[in-house]
Tab-separated table of C-alpha atoms and ligand atoms in Angstrom:
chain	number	residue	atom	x	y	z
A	1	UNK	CA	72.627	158.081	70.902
A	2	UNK	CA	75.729	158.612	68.655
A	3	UNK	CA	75.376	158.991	65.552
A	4	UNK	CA	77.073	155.699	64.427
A	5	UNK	CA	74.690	153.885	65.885
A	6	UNK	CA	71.391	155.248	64.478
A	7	UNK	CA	69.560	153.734	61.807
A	8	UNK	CA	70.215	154.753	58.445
A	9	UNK	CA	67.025	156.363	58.076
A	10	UNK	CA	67.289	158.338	61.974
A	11	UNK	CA	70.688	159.417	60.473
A	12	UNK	CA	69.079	160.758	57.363
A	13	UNK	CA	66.294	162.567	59.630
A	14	UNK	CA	68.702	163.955	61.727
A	15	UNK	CA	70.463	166.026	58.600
A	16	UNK	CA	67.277	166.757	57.743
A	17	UNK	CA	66.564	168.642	60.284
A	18	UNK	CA	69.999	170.488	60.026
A	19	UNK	CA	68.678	171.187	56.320
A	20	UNK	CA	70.347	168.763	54.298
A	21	UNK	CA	67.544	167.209	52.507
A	22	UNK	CA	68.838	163.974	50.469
A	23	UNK	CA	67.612	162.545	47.587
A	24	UNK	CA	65.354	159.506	47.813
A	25	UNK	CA	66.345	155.931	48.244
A	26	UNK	CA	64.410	152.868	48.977
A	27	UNK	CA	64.515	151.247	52.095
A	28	UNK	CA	65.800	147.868	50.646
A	29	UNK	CA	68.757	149.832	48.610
A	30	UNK	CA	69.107	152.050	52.445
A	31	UNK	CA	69.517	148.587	54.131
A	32	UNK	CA	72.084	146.834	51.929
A	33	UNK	CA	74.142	150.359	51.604
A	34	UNK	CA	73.944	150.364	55.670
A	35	UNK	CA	75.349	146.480	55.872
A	36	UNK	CA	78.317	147.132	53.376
A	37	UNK	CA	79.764	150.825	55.288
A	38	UNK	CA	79.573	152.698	58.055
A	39	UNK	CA	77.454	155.835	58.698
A	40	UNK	CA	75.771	155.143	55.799
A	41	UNK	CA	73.105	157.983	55.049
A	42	UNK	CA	72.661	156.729	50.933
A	43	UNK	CA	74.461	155.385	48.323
A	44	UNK	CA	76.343	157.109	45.402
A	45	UNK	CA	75.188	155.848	41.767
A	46	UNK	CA	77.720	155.863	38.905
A	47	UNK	CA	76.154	154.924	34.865
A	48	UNK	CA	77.342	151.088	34.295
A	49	UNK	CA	78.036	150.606	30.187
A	50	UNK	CA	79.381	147.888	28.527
A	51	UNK	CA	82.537	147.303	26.222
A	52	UNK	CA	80.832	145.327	23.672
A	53	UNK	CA	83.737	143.084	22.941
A	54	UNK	CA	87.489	142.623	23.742
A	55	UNK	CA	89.331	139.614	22.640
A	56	UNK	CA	91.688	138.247	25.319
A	57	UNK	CA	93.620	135.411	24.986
A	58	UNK	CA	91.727	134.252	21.977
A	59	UNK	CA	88.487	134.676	23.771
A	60	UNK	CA	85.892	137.283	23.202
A	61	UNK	CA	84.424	138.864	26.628
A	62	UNK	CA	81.780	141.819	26.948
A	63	UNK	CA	83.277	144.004	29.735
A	64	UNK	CA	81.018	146.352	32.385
A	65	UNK	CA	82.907	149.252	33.378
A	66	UNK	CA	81.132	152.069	35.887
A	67	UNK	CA	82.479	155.724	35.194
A	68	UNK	CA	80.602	158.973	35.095
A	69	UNK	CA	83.661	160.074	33.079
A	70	UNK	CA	82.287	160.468	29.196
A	71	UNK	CA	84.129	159.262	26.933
A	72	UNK	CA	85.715	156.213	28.736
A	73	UNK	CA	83.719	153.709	28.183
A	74	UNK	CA	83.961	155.231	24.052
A	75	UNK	CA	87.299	154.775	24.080
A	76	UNK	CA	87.670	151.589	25.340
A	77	UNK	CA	85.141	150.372	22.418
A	78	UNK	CA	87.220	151.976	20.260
A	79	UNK	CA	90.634	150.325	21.055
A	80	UNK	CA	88.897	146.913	21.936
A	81	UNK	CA	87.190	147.169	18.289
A	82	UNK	CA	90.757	147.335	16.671
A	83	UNK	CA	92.390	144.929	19.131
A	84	UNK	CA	89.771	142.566	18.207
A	85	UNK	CA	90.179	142.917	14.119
A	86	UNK	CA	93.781	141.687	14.905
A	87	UNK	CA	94.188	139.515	17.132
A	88	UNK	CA	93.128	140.713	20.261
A	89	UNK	CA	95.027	141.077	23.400
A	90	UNK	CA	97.747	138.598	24.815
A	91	UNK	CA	97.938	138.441	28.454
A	92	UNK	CA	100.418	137.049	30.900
A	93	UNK	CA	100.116	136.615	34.300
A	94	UNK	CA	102.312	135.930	36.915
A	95	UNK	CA	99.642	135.425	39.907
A	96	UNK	CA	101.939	133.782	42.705
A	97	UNK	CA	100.014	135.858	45.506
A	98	UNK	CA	100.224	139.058	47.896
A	99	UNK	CA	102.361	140.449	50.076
A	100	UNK	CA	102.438	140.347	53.982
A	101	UNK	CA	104.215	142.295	56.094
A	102	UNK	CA	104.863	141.287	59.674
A	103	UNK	CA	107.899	143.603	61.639
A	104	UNK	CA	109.328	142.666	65.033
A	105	UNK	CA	111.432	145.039	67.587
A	106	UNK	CA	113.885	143.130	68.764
A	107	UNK	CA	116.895	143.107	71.279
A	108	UNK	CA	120.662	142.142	71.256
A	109	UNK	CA	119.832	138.333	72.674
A	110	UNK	CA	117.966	137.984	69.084
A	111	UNK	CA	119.300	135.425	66.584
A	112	UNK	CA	117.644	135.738	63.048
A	113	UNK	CA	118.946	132.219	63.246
A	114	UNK	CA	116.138	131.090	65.142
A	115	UNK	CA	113.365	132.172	63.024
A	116	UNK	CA	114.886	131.615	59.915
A	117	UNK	CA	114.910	127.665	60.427
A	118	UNK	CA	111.576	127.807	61.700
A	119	UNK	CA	110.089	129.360	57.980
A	120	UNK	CA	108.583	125.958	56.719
A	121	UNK	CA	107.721	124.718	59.954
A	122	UNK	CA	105.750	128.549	60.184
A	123	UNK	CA	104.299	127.874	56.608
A	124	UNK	CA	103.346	124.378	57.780
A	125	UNK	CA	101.000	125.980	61.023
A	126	UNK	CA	99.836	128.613	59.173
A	127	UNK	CA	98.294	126.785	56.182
A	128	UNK	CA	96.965	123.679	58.724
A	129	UNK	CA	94.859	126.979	60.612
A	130	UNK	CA	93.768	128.434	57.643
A	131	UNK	CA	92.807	125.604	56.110
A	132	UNK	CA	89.614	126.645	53.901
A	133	UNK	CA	91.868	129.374	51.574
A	134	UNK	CA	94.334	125.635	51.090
A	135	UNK	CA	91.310	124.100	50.151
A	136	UNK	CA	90.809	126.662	47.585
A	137	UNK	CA	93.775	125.938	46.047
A	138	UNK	CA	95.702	128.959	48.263
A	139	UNK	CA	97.897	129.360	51.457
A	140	UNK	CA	101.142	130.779	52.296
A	141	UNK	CA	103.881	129.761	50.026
A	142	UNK	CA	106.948	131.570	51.213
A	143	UNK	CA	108.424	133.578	53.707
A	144	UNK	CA	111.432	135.731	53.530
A	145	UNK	CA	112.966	136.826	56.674
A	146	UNK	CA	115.617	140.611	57.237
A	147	UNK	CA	117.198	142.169	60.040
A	148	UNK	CA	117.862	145.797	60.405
A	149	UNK	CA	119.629	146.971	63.580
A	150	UNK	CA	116.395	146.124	66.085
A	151	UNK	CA	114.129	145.554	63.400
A	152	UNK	CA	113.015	141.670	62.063
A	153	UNK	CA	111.365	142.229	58.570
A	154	UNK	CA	109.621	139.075	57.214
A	155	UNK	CA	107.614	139.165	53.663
A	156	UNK	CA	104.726	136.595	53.748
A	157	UNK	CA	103.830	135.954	50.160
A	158	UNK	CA	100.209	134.590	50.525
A	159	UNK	CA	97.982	132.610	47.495
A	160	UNK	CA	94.138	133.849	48.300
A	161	UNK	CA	93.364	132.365	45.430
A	162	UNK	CA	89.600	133.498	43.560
A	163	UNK	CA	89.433	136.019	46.293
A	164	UNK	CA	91.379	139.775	46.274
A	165	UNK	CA	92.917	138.173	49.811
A	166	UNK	CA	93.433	141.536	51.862
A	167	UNK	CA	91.338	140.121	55.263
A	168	UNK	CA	92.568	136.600	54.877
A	169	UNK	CA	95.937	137.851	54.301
A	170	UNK	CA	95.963	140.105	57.590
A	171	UNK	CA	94.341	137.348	59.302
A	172	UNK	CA	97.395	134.826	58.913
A	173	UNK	CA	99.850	137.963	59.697
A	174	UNK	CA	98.317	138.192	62.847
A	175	UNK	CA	98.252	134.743	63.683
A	176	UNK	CA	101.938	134.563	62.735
A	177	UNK	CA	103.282	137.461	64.721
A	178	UNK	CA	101.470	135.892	67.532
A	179	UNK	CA	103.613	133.242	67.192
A	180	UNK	CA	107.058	135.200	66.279
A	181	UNK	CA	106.345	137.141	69.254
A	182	UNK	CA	107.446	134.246	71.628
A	183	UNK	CA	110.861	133.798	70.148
A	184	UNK	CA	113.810	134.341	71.966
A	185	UNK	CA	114.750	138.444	71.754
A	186	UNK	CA	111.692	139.748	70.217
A	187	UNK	CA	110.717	142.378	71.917
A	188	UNK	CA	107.287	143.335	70.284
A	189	UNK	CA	105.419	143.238	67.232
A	190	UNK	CA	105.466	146.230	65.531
A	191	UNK	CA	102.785	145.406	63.076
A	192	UNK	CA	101.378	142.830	60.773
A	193	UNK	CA	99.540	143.460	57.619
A	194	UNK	CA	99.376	143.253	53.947
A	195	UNK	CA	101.311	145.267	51.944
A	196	UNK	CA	100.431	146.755	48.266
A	197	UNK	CA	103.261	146.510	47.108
A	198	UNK	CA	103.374	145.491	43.316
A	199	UNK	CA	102.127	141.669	43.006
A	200	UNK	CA	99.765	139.167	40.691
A	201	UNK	CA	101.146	141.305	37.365
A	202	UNK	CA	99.252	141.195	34.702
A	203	UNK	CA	101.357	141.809	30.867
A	204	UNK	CA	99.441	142.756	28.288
A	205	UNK	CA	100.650	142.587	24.484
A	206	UNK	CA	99.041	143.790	21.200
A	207	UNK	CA	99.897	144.252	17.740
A	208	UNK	CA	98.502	146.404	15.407
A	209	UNK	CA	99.396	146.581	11.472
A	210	UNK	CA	99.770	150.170	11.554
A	211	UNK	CA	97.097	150.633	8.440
A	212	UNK	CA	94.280	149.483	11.332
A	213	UNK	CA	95.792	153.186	12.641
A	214	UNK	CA	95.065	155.168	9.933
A	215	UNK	CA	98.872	154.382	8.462
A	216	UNK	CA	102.623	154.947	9.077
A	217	UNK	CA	102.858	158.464	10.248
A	218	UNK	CA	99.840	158.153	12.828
A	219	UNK	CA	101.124	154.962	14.053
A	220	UNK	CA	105.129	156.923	14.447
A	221	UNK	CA	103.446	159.680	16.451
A	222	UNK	CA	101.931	157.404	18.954
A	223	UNK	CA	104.850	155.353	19.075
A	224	UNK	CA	106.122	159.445	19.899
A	225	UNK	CA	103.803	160.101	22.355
A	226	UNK	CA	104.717	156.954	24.520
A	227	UNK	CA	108.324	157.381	24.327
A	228	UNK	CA	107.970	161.024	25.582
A	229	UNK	CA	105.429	159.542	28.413
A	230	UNK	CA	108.272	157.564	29.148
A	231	UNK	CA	110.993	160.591	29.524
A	232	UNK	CA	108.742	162.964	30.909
A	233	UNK	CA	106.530	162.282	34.272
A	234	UNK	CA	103.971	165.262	33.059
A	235	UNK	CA	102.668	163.235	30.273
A	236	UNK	CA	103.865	160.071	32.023
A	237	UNK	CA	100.874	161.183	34.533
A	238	UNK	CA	98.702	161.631	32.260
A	239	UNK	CA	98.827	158.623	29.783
A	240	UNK	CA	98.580	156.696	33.329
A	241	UNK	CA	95.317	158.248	33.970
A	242	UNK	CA	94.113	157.333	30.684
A	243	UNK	CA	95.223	153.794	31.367
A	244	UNK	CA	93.430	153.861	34.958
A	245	UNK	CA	90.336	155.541	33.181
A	246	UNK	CA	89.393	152.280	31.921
A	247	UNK	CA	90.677	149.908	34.301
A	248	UNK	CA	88.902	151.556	37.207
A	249	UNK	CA	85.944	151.722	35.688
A	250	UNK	CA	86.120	147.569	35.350
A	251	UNK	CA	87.344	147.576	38.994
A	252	UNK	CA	84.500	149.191	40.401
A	253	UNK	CA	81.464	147.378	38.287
A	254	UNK	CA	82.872	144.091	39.297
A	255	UNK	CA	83.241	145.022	43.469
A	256	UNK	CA	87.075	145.513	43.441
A	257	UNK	CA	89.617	147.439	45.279
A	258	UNK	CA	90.397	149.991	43.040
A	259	UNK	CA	92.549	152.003	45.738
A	260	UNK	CA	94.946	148.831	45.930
A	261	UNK	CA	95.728	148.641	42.451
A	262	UNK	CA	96.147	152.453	42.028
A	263	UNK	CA	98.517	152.418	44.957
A	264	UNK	CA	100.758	148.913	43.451
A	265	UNK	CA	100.375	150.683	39.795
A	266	UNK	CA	102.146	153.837	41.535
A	267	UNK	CA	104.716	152.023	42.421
A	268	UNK	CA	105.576	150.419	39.075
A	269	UNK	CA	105.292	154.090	37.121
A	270	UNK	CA	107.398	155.157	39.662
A	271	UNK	CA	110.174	152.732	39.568
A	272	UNK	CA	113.804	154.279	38.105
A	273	UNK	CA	111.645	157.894	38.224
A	274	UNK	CA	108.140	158.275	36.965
A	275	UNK	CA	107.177	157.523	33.832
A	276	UNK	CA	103.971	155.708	31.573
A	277	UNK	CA	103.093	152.071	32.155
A	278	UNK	CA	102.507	151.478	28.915
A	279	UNK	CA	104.915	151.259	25.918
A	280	UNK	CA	104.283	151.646	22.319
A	281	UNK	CA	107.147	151.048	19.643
A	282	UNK	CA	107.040	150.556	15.881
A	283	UNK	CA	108.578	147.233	14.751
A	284	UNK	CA	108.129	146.929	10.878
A	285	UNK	CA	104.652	147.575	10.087
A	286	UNK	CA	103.469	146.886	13.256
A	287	UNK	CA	102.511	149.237	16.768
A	288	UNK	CA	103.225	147.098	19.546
A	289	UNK	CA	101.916	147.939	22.554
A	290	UNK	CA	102.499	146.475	25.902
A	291	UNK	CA	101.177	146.799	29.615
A	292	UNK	CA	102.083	145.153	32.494
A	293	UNK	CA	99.665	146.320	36.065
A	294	UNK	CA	99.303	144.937	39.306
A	295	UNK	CA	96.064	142.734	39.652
A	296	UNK	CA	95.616	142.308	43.329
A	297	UNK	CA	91.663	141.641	42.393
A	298	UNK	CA	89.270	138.502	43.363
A	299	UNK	CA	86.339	136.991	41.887
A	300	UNK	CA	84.813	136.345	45.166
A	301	UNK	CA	85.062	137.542	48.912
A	302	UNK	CA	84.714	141.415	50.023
A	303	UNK	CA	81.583	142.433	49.038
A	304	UNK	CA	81.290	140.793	45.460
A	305	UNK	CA	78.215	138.491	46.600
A	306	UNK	CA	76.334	141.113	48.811
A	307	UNK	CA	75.615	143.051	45.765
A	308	UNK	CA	73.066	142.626	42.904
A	309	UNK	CA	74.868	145.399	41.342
A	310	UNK	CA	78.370	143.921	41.372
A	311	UNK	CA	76.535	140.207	40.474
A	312	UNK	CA	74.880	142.342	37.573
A	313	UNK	CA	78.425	143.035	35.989
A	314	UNK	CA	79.864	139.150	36.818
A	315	UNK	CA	76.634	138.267	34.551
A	316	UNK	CA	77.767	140.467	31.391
A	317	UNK	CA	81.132	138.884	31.929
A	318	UNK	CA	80.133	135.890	32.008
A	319	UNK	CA	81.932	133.216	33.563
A	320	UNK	CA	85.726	134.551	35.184
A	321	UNK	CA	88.323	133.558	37.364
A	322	UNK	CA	90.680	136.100	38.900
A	323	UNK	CA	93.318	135.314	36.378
A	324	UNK	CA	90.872	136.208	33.465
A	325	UNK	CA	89.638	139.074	34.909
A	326	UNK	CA	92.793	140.610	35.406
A	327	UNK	CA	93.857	140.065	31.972
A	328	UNK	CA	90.470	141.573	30.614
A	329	UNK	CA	90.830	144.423	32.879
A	330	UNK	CA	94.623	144.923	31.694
A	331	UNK	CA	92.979	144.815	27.536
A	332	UNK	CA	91.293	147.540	28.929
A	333	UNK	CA	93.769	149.450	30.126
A	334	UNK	CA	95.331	149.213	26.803
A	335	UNK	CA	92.382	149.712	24.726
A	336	UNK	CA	91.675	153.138	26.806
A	337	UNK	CA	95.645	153.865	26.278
A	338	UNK	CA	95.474	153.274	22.498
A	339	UNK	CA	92.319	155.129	22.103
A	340	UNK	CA	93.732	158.622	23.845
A	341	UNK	CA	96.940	158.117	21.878
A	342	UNK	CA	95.194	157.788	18.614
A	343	UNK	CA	93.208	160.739	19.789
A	344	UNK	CA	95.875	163.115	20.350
A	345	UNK	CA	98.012	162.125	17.751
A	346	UNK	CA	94.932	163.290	15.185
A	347	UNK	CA	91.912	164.781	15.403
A	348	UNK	CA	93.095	166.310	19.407
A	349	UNK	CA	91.216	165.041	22.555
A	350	UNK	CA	88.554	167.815	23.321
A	351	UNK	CA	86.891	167.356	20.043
A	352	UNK	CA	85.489	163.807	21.017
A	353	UNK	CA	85.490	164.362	24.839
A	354	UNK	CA	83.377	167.757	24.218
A	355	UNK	CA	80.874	166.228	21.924
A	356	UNK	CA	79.996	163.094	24.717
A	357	UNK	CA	80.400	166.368	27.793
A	358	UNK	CA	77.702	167.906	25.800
A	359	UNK	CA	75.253	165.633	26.844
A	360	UNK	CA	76.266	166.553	30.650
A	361	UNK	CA	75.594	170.056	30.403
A	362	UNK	CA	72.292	169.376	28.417
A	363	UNK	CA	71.327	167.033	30.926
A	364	UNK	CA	71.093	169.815	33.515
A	365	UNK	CA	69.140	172.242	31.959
A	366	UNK	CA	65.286	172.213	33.265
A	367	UNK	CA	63.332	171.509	29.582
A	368	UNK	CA	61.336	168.629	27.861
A	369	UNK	CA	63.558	165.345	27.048
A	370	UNK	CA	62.357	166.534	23.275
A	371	UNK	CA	63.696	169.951	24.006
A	372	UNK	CA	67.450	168.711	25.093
A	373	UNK	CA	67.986	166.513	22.189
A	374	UNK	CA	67.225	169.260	19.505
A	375	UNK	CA	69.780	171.554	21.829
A	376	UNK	CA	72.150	168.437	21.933
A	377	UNK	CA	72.048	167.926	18.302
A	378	UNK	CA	72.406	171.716	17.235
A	379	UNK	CA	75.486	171.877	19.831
A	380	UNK	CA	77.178	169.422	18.335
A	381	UNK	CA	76.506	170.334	14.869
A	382	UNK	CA	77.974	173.388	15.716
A	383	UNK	CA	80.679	172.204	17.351
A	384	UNK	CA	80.048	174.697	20.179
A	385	UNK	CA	80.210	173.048	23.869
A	386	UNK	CA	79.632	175.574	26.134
A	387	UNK	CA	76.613	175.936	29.043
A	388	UNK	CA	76.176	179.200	27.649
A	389	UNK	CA	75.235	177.943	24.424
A	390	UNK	CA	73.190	174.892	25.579
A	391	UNK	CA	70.616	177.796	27.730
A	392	UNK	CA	71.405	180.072	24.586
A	393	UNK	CA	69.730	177.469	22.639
A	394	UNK	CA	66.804	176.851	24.942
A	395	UNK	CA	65.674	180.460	24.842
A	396	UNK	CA	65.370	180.179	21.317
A	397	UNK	CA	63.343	177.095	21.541
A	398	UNK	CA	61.352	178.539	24.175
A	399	UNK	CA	60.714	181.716	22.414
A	400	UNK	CA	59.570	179.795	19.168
A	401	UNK	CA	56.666	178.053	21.097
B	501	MEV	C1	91.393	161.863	30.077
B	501	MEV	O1	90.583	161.417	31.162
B	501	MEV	C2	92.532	160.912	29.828
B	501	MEV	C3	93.512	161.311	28.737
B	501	MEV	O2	94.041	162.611	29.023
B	501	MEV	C4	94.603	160.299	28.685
B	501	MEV	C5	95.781	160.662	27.811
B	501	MEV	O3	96.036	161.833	27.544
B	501	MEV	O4	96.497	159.702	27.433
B	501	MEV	C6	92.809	161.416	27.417
């Protein structure tokens, strides 16, 4: 039988016996991984923590974020504790739906007449077939219609409203090409499907007194530090994957498509040649700080209700619609931004980053839970994070008893 179609648990057998022994799983946990992928042999477990509380929009939310990166889910604390001592984040969204892309071959009898005066009539059909997502308070809302040479472009901008919208969205491509494909001079369809392009943007906006950052000069340096992100795409890069850090981290725990707004977030940072998405400038005695990232995200659909995991996170944040969730996940963003800014701009990165690694490399030794918290504890009074001197450590300890 191919492989594909074994059981999860014949699949795992079958490795075995090729030597690739795999760690344990239930056979509930097996099951659910097997009806959400394909292949499925186990699951891959990342920590959940919790942001304790960011203030967004005047409201105070505790946020779940899944990363095995240390430090993360610190640093967000850290910037969401100072958002929230002054005012908290101020979010803006402009959610008016995702993209579709449907493109036609077509020949010289073509006229981009015909389908052009057929666009509301095309709306019309498409929302009457799909009628649950216009029940939902979605449907398509506009389609835009180009012609290069033999090829018809038309941009479908569809609402999915509470849901992310990617299968729903393909699903009235298709059934609109199918259509387009018996005008006059259309040749073929080419292809029909959503596109990630940039859409539902999410600005963010704090503003700090620049005492919250330790004064004047600290709050110049970042101010620094984001202006040279924006000249220079090396640390461009990087302060991006700060900002991503965090908002990943929320994407995942709460079952989204973190691959669609990395690829629409590329986009933006690369826009007029790479650079940060974030901006932070001085005005007065203030840090401003401002980030605006797509949000193609849901609050439902995919597979948000098929798992405890993901329904685990929606209970932390307590009651969300997709609008609020991408402006939480955009105070994020920001609060991981602001945190790695402060960072550098004092006491340097590694030093915090190290201390929370440390537990890593502890973690890995083979001793006594007792036994890895006095190594932990003497590593980091010592301020030395290396393996070396985490098994260093143990042979002293062992050697003592
Ligand atoms: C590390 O994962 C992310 C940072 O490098 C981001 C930054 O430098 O802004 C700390």
């Amino acid at each position: 039988m191919k492989f594909y179609k074994l059981s999860p648990e014949k699949r795992r057998a079958l490795l075995k016996q090729q030597g690739i022994d795999l760690s344990p799983i239930s056979p509930a946990q097996l099951t659910a991984m097997d009806n959400l992928s394909e292949n499925v042999v186990g699951s891959i477990c990342l920590p959940l923590g919790i942001v304790e509380k960011l203030l967004v929009n005047g409201k105070e939310y505790m946020v779940p974020m899944a990363t095995e990166e240390p430090s993360v889910i610190a640093a967000a604390n850290h910037g969401s504790k100072i958002f929230a001592r002054h005012g908290g984040v101020k979010v803006k969204n402009q959610r008016k739906g995702i993209y579709g892309q449907i493109v036609l071959q077509v020949n010289k009898t073509f006229k981009l007449k015909s389908i052009k005066d057929k666009i509301p009539n095309l709306i019309d059909v498409a929302n009457h077939q799909f009628t649950s997502l216009i029940n939902h308070g979605g449907g398509v809302k506009k389609i835009t219609i180009r012609q290069e040479k033999q090829l018809v472009y038309l941009k479908v901008l569809v609402d999915p409203a509470q849901a992310m919208g990617a299968n729903k969205t393909n699903a009235i491509l298709e059934f609109l090409a199918n259509l387009l494909v018996d005008f006059d001079g259309v040749e073929e369809k080419l292809f029909a499907i959503l596109s990630n392009y940039p859409s539902q943007l999410a600005t963010g906006r704090v503003s700090l007194p620049v005492n919250s950052l330790g004064g004047k000069e600290v709050a110049a340096k970042i101010a620094l530090l984001s202006q040279i992100g924006i000249e220079d795409p090396y640390r461009g890069a990087t302060n991006n994957k700060g900002i991503m850090n965090g908002v990943d981290a929320v994407l995942i725990a709460t079952g989204n498509d973190f691959r669609a707004v990395e690829a629409a977030a590329a986009v933006l940072a690369g826009e007029n040649g790479y650079h940060s998405l974030s901006s932070w400038k001085l005005e007065e005695d203030s840090l401003v700080g401002q980030l605006t990232l797509p949000m193609p995200i849901g609050v439902v659909g995919g597979s948000i209700s098929a798992r405890s995991d993901i329904q685990d996170a929606y209970q932390i944040l307590g009651d969300v619609d997709s609008e609020t969730l991408a402006s939480i996940i955009v105070g994020i963003g920001l609060a991981n931004n602001l945190a790695a800014l402060l960072a550098i701009s004092t006491a340097g990165i590694q030093a915090g980053h190290m201390r929370l690694q440390a537990r890593n490399m502890v973690a890995t030794l083979e001793t006594t839970a007792e036994n890895k918290e006095l190594i932990l504890k003497q590593m980091r009074k010592d301020k030395k994070y290396t393996l070396e001197y985490a098994k260093e450590l143990l042979k002293k300890l062992q050697e003592k008893k």
